[in-house]
């Protein structure tokens, strides 16, 4: 656990003044109202460092696209400021912001070839024809589509169309790349592959990137940092490790990764009552009283025999359901009133415990997260 604390110290959540200076793209108290009643984004402050890939992660309707569109200049902010390299761009039109944008639906021109689609932004900027040809070829090479330059979008697969959209955003050599759920139309395998490709291109170009997604695996696996949004607000910003291991709120804990949630009562001595059992957590940040206790299913050990007495949390229960999903087994364990999910890696041999068995559980106090009433 010392390890975790060190990482926390090295990359604090609260950016200092120095770090704000280092940031390339900066959102300051950004707000967007649609009409009178919808407050889609509120008081959003977000520093994005140069060359960083940052995810805007959150459920449907939390304001991700709205935020991205404000950054791109496609819709005006109703309050707040956006700066790039210290320069205020809040009121600049999109074409003067030096940003490349990829929409969720690619938005390619169907009647134009791949080459013309990619060249479009350069033609609008009146780049000479020779130079345009060169830049388009370079962008298409980057996404490995040079050989399909003469095709039209409908003659391409979803993944290829997505790459054309990426080439079109990159061809203008923007200083910032904005991606709105670019992979959500692709099947699972292709999505995995494109994640690696996009990350690879982003790192090779060292381009500051904001990546909108509602997929936590995507955010965890691709990004330097994750900004979790909830109801138009920033719930937490941190590395994948910080957001997963040290969620600031119940919402973040539940949205990023799977987690058990059971009711309990935090006592003044720091222990927690969860019905029949008493357990411990580390440094609860909430006052004594009713709490929600959260434990990740794969951090709980399970055994037929009792675990030796140690400093960890122990519980006993009965398996009421087991689901085999190939690489893991999901056990539902009745603790006498509350149910815990426990995830185990499978083996090729017979499974050691099964439905109806009485089992012993063990998990670390440091894997026991405690939250007070959600605001
Ligand atoms: N033009 C609009 N007029 C009124 N309300 C809008 C408009 N556009 C978006 N909203 C509302 O603003 C909120 C945020 O929408 P936004 O598109 O930013 O969400 P999102 O996080 O991108 O969601 P999703 O994951 O579904 O794409 C939603 O409640 C939405 O209904
Ligand atoms: Mg959206």
Coordinates of C-alpha atoms and ligand atoms in Angstrom, one line a residue:
X1 CA 0.0 0.0 0.0
X2 CA 3.0 2.3 0.5
X3 CA 3.4 2.0 -3.2
X4 CA 0.0 3.4 -3.9
X5 CA 0.6 6.3 -1.6
X6 CA 3.8 7.2 -3.4
X7 CA 2.0 7.3 -6.7
X8 CA -0.6 9.5 -5.2
X9 CA 2.0 11.8 -4.0
X10 CA 3.8 12.0 -7.3
X11 CA 0.7 12.7 -9.3
X12 CA -1.6 14.6 -7.1
X13 CA -5.2 15.1 -8.1
X14 CA -5.2 18.8 -7.2
X15 CA -3.1 20.5 -9.8
X16 CA -0.7 23.1 -8.5
X17 CA -0.2 26.4 -10.1
X18 CA 3.0 25.1 -11.7
X19 CA 1.2 22.2 -13.4
X20 CA -1.5 24.6 -14.7
X21 CA 1.3 26.5 -16.4
X22 CA 2.6 23.3 -17.9
X23 CA -0.8 22.4 -19.3
X24 CA -1.3 22.7 -23.0
X25 CA -5.1 22.8 -23.2
X26 CA -6.9 24.3 -20.3
X27 CA -10.6 24.4 -19.4
X28 CA -11.5 26.9 -16.7
X29 CA -14.9 26.8 -15.0
X30 CA -16.5 25.9 -18.3
X31 CA -20.3 25.8 -18.4
X32 CA -22.9 25.0 -21.0
X33 CA -26.6 25.7 -20.7
X34 CA -29.1 24.6 -23.4
X35 CA -32.0 27.0 -23.1
X36 CA -33.3 27.7 -19.6
X37 CA -33.6 24.2 -18.1
X38 CA -30.6 22.1 -19.2
X39 CA -27.3 22.6 -17.5
X40 CA -25.2 20.1 -19.5
X41 CA -21.8 21.1 -18.2
X42 CA -21.0 23.0 -15.0
X43 CA -17.9 24.5 -13.5
X44 CA -15.6 22.2 -15.4
X45 CA -11.9 22.9 -14.9
X46 CA -9.5 20.6 -16.6
X47 CA -5.8 21.0 -17.4
X48 CA -4.5 18.8 -20.2
X49 CA -0.7 18.5 -20.5
X50 CA 1.2 18.6 -23.7
X51 CA 1.3 15.3 -25.4
X52 CA -1.1 13.7 -23.0
X53 CA -4.0 11.4 -23.9
X54 CA -6.8 12.2 -21.6
X55 CA -10.2 10.4 -21.5
X56 CA -13.5 12.1 -20.8
X57 CA -15.3 9.2 -19.3
X58 CA -18.9 9.1 -18.1
X59 CA -22.4 7.7 -18.6
X60 CA -24.7 8.7 -21.4
X61 CA -25.8 12.3 -21.1
X62 CA -23.1 13.4 -18.6
X63 CA -21.9 16.2 -20.9
X64 CA -18.9 14.6 -22.7
X65 CA -19.9 15.6 -26.3
X66 CA -21.0 19.0 -25.1
X67 CA -17.5 19.5 -23.6
X68 CA -15.7 18.3 -26.7
X69 CA -17.8 20.5 -28.9
X70 CA -17.0 23.5 -26.8
X71 CA -13.3 22.8 -27.0
X72 CA -13.6 22.5 -30.8
X73 CA -15.6 25.7 -31.0
X74 CA -18.6 24.1 -32.6
X75 CA -20.9 25.4 -29.8
X76 CA -20.3 28.4 -27.6
X77 CA -19.7 28.0 -23.8
X78 CA -22.2 29.9 -21.7
X79 CA -19.4 30.7 -19.1
X80 CA -15.8 29.9 -18.5
X81 CA -12.7 29.9 -20.6
X82 CA -10.6 27.7 -22.9
X83 CA -6.9 28.3 -23.4
X84 CA -4.4 26.6 -25.7
X85 CA -0.7 27.2 -24.8
X86 CA -1.9 30.1 -22.6
X87 CA -3.8 31.7 -25.4
X88 CA -7.5 32.4 -24.9
X89 CA -9.4 30.6 -27.7
X90 CA -12.9 30.7 -26.1
X91 CA -14.3 33.0 -28.8
X92 CA -12.3 31.8 -31.8
X93 CA -14.1 30.0 -34.6
X94 CA -13.3 26.3 -35.0
X95 CA -10.9 26.8 -38.0
X96 CA -8.7 29.1 -36.0
X97 CA -8.3 26.7 -33.1
X98 CA -5.8 24.3 -34.7
X99 CA -7.7 21.2 -33.6
X100 CA -8.5 18.0 -35.4
X101 CA -11.9 16.4 -34.6
X102 CA -13.2 12.9 -35.2
X103 CA -16.9 12.4 -34.7
X104 CA -18.6 9.2 -33.5
X105 CA -20.2 8.6 -36.9
X106 CA -17.1 9.5 -38.9
X107 CA -19.1 12.0 -41.0
X108 CA -17.2 11.2 -44.2
X109 CA -18.3 12.7 -47.5
X110 CA -19.9 9.7 -49.3
X111 CA -19.4 10.9 -52.9
X112 CA -15.7 11.7 -52.4
X113 CA -12.8 9.3 -52.5
X114 CA -10.7 8.6 -49.5
X115 CA -8.0 10.9 -50.8
X116 CA -10.5 13.7 -51.4
X117 CA -12.1 13.2 -48.0
X118 CA -8.7 13.6 -46.3
X119 CA -7.6 16.5 -48.6
X120 CA -10.8 18.5 -47.9
X121 CA -9.5 20.4 -44.8
X122 CA -6.3 21.3 -46.7
X123 CA -8.3 22.6 -49.7
X124 CA -10.4 24.7 -47.4
X125 CA -7.2 26.2 -46.0
X126 CA -6.0 26.9 -49.6
X127 CA -2.9 24.8 -49.2
X128 CA -1.1 24.4 -52.6
X129 CA -2.0 21.3 -54.6
X130 CA 1.5 19.7 -54.5
X131 CA 1.8 20.2 -50.8
X132 CA -1.8 18.8 -50.3
X133 CA -0.9 15.6 -52.1
X134 CA 2.2 15.1 -50.0
X135 CA 0.3 15.8 -46.7
X136 CA -2.6 13.5 -47.6
X137 CA -0.2 10.7 -48.6
X138 CA 1.6 11.1 -45.3
X139 CA -1.7 11.0 -43.3
X140 CA -3.0 8.0 -45.2
X141 CA 0.3 6.1 -44.5
X142 CA 0.0 6.9 -40.9
X143 CA -3.3 5.0 -40.7
X144 CA -2.1 2.4 -43.2
X145 CA -4.7 3.3 -45.9
X146 CA -2.4 4.5 -48.7
X147 CA -3.5 1.6 -50.9
X148 CA -7.2 2.5 -50.6
X149 CA -6.9 6.2 -51.5
X150 CA -9.2 5.9 -54.6
X151 CA -12.1 4.1 -52.8
X152 CA -15.3 5.7 -51.6
X153 CA -16.4 5.4 -48.0
X154 CA -19.2 2.9 -48.8
X155 CA -16.5 0.6 -50.2
X156 CA -14.7 0.4 -46.9
X157 CA -15.2 -1.5 -43.6
X158 CA -16.1 0.3 -40.4
X159 CA -12.6 0.2 -39.2
X160 CA -11.2 1.6 -42.4
X161 CA -13.8 4.4 -42.4
X162 CA -12.7 5.2 -38.9
X163 CA -9.1 5.4 -40.0
X164 CA -10.1 7.8 -42.9
X165 CA -11.8 10.0 -40.3
X166 CA -8.6 9.9 -38.2
X167 CA -6.4 10.7 -41.2
X168 CA -8.7 13.6 -42.0
X169 CA -8.3 15.0 -38.5
X170 CA -4.6 14.5 -38.5
X171 CA -3.8 15.8 -42.0
X172 CA -4.0 19.5 -40.9
X173 CA -1.3 18.7 -38.4
X174 CA -3.4 20.1 -35.5
X175 CA -1.9 20.8 -32.1
X176 CA -4.8 19.1 -30.4
X177 CA -6.8 16.0 -31.4
X178 CA -10.4 15.6 -30.2
X179 CA -12.0 12.2 -30.5
X180 CA -15.7 11.6 -29.7
X181 CA -16.4 7.8 -29.1
X182 CA -14.4 7.0 -32.2
X183 CA -14.5 3.2 -31.7
X184 CA -18.1 2.7 -30.6
X185 CA -19.3 1.5 -34.1
X186 CA -16.7 -1.2 -34.3
X187 CA -16.9 -4.8 -33.2
X188 CA -15.0 -5.9 -30.1
X189 CA -11.9 -7.3 -31.8
X190 CA -11.5 -4.4 -34.2
X191 CA -12.0 -2.0 -31.3
X192 CA -9.1 -3.6 -29.4
X193 CA -6.9 -3.3 -32.4
X194 CA -7.8 0.3 -33.1
X195 CA -7.2 1.2 -29.4
X196 CA -3.6 0.2 -29.8
X197 CA -3.3 1.9 -33.2
X198 CA -4.7 5.2 -32.0
X199 CA -2.6 5.1 -28.9
X200 CA 0.5 4.3 -31.0
X201 CA -0.2 7.2 -33.5
X202 CA -0.9 9.6 -30.7
X203 CA 2.4 8.8 -29.0
X204 CA 4.4 8.9 -32.1
X205 CA 3.1 12.3 -33.0
X206 CA 3.1 13.4 -29.3
X207 CA -0.2 15.1 -29.9
X208 CA -2.3 16.4 -27.0
X209 CA -5.6 14.4 -27.2
X210 CA -9.0 14.4 -25.6
X211 CA -10.8 11.1 -26.0
X212 CA -14.5 10.9 -25.2
X213 CA -15.8 7.5 -24.2
X214 CA -18.3 5.8 -21.9
X215 CA -16.3 2.6 -22.0
X216 CA -14.2 2.3 -18.8
X217 CA -11.9 -0.4 -20.3
X218 CA -11.1 1.9 -23.2
X219 CA -10.3 4.8 -20.8
X220 CA -8.2 2.6 -18.5
X221 CA -6.2 0.9 -21.2
X222 CA -5.5 3.8 -23.5
X223 CA -5.2 7.0 -21.6
X224 CA -2.5 8.8 -19.5
X225 CA -5.3 10.2 -17.3
X226 CA -9.0 9.9 -16.9
X227 CA -11.4 12.7 -16.2
X228 CA -14.6 11.1 -14.9
X229 CA -17.7 13.2 -15.5
X230 CA -21.0 12.9 -13.6
X231 CA -24.0 15.0 -14.3
X232 CA -22.0 17.7 -16.1
X233 CA -19.4 17.9 -13.4
X234 CA -15.9 16.6 -13.0
X235 CA -16.1 13.8 -10.5
X236 CA -12.4 12.9 -10.5
X237 CA -9.3 13.3 -12.5
X238 CA -6.3 10.9 -12.2
X239 CA -4.3 8.2 -13.7
X240 CA -6.1 4.9 -14.4
X241 CA -4.5 3.5 -11.2
X242 CA -5.7 6.4 -9.1
X243 CA -9.2 6.4 -10.5
X244 CA -9.5 2.6 -10.1
X245 CA -7.8 2.2 -6.7
X246 CA -8.7 5.5 -5.1
X247 CA -12.1 6.5 -6.3
X248 CA -13.1 9.8 -4.7
X249 CA -16.8 9.1 -4.8
X250 CA -19.2 6.2 -4.8
X251 CA -20.2 7.1 -8.4
X252 CA -16.5 6.8 -9.6
X253 CA -16.1 3.5 -7.7
X254 CA -19.2 2.0 -9.4
X255 CA -18.6 3.4 -12.8
X256 CA -15.0 2.4 -13.2
X257 CA -14.7 -1.3 -12.8
X258 CA -17.0 -3.8 -11.1
X259 CA -17.5 -3.5 -7.4
X260 CA -19.6 -4.9 -4.5
X261 CA -21.6 -2.5 -2.5
X262 CA -23.0 -3.4 0.9
X263 CA -24.5 -1.3 3.6
X264 CA -22.7 -1.0 6.9
X265 CA -22.1 1.2 9.9
X266 CA -18.8 2.9 10.6
X267 CA -18.0 2.9 14.3
X268 CA -16.0 5.5 16.1
X269 CA -13.1 2.9 16.6
X270 CA -12.8 2.7 12.8
X271 CA -14.3 -0.7 12.4
X272 CA -17.4 -1.3 10.2
X273 CA -20.4 -3.4 11.1
X274 CA -21.8 -5.3 8.1
X275 CA -24.5 -7.3 9.9
X276 CA -23.0 -10.5 11.3
X277 CA -19.4 -9.5 10.7
X278 CA -17.1 -6.7 11.7
X279 CA -14.5 -5.6 9.2
X280 CA -11.9 -2.9 8.9
X281 CA -10.8 -0.4 6.3
X282 CA -7.8 2.0 6.0
X283 CA -8.2 5.7 6.8
X284 CA -11.9 6.1 6.3
X285 CA -12.5 9.7 5.0
X286 CA -16.1 9.8 6.1
X287 CA -17.5 10.3 9.7
X288 CA -18.9 7.5 11.8
X289 CA -22.5 6.5 10.9
X290 CA -24.2 4.7 8.0
X291 CA -21.9 4.0 5.1
X292 CA -21.6 2.0 1.9
X293 CA -18.8 -0.5 1.9
X294 CA -17.2 -1.3 -1.5
X295 CA -15.0 -4.2 -2.4
X296 CA -13.8 -5.3 -5.9
X297 CA -15.0 -8.9 -6.6
X298 CA -11.5 -10.0 -7.7
X299 CA -9.8 -8.8 -4.6
X300 CA -11.6 -11.3 -2.4
X301 CA -10.0 -14.7 -1.7
X302 CA -12.3 -17.7 -1.3
X303 CA -11.5 -21.0 0.4
X304 CA -13.2 -24.1 1.8
X305 CA -11.0 -24.0 4.8
X306 CA -10.8 -21.1 7.3
X307 CA -8.0 -18.6 6.6
X308 CA -5.5 -18.2 9.5
X309 CA -6.1 -15.3 11.8
X310 CA -4.3 -12.3 10.3
X311 CA -4.9 -8.5 10.0
X312 CA -7.2 -9.0 7.0
X313 CA -11.0 -9.0 6.8
X314 CA -12.7 -12.3 7.1
X315 CA -16.2 -13.5 6.4
X316 CA -18.1 -16.7 6.0
X317 CA -21.0 -17.5 3.7
X318 CA -22.7 -19.9 1.4
X319 CA -22.4 -19.9 -2.4
X320 CA -25.9 -19.3 -3.8
X321 CA -24.9 -18.9 -7.5
X322 CA -21.9 -19.6 -9.6
X323 CA -21.5 -18.4 -13.2
X324 CA -18.7 -19.8 -15.4
X325 CA -17.5 -17.2 -17.9
X326 CA -14.4 -18.9 -19.3
X327 CA -11.5 -17.1 -17.7
X328 CA -13.4 -16.4 -14.5
X329 CA -16.0 -17.9 -12.2
X330 CA -18.4 -15.5 -10.6
X331 CA -19.7 -16.6 -7.2
X332 CA -22.5 -15.0 -5.4
X333 CA -22.1 -15.5 -1.7
X334 CA -24.8 -15.1 0.9
X335 CA -23.3 -13.7 4.1
X336 CA -26.6 -13.9 5.9
X337 CA -28.6 -11.0 4.6
X338 CA -26.1 -9.4 2.3
X339 CA -24.6 -10.9 -0.8
X340 CA -21.0 -10.5 -2.0
X341 CA -19.8 -11.2 -5.5
X342 CA -16.4 -12.9 -5.7
X343 CA -14.5 -13.4 -8.9
X344 CA -12.0 -16.3 -9.3
X345 CA -9.7 -17.2 -12.1
X346 CA -10.7 -20.6 -13.4
X347 CA -8.5 -23.7 -13.8
X348 CA -8.8 -26.6 -16.3
X349 CA -9.5 -29.0 -13.5
X350 CA -12.6 -29.3 -11.4
X351 CA -13.6 -26.1 -9.6
X352 CA -12.6 -26.2 -5.9
X353 CA -15.9 -24.7 -4.7
X354 CA -19.4 -24.8 -6.0
X355 CA -23.1 -23.8 -5.3
X356 CA -24.2 -24.8 -1.8
X357 CA -20.7 -24.9 -0.3
X358 CA -20.0 -23.0 2.9
X359 CA -16.9 -20.9 2.2
X360 CA -14.5 -18.6 3.9
X361 CA -13.6 -15.2 2.4
X362 CA -10.6 -12.9 3.0
X363 CA -9.7 -9.5 1.7
X364 CA -7.4 -6.7 2.7
X365 CA -8.5 -3.7 4.8
X366 CA -6.9 -1.6 2.0
X367 CA -9.3 -3.1 -0.5
X368 CA -12.2 -2.0 1.6
X369 CA -13.5 1.3 0.4
X370 CA -16.0 3.2 2.5
X371 CA -18.3 6.0 1.4
X372 CA -20.8 8.1 3.2
X373 CA -24.1 9.2 1.8
X374 CA -23.8 10.2 -1.9
X375 CA -24.4 13.9 -2.4
Ligands
LIG1 N1 -28.9 20.8 -28.4 C1 -29.3 20.4 -27.2 N2 -30.4 21.0 -26.6 C2 -30.8 20.7 -25.4 N3 -30.2 19.8 -24.6 C3 -29.1 19.1 -25.1 C4 -28.6 19.5 -26.4 N4 -27.5 18.7 -26.6 C5 -27.4 17.9 -25.5 N5 -28.3 18.2 -24.6 C6 -28.4 17.6 -23.3 O1 -27.2 17.9 -22.6 C7 -26.8 16.8 -21.8 C8 -25.4 16.3 -22.2 O2 -25.4 15.9 -23.5 P1 -24.1 15.3 -24.2 O3 -24.4 15.0 -25.6 O4 -23.0 16.2 -24.0 O5 -23.9 13.9 -23.4 P2 -22.8 12.8 -23.6 O6 -22.1 12.6 -22.3 O7 -22.0 13.0 -24.8 O8 -23.7 11.5 -23.8 P3 -23.6 10.2 -24.8 O9 -22.6 9.3 -24.1 O10 -25.0 9.6 -24.8 O11 -23.1 10.7 -26.1 C9 -27.9 15.7 -22.0 O12 -28.8 15.8 -21.0 C10 -28.5 16.1 -23.3 O13 -29.9 15.7 -23.4
LIG2 MG1 -21.8 12.0 -26.7

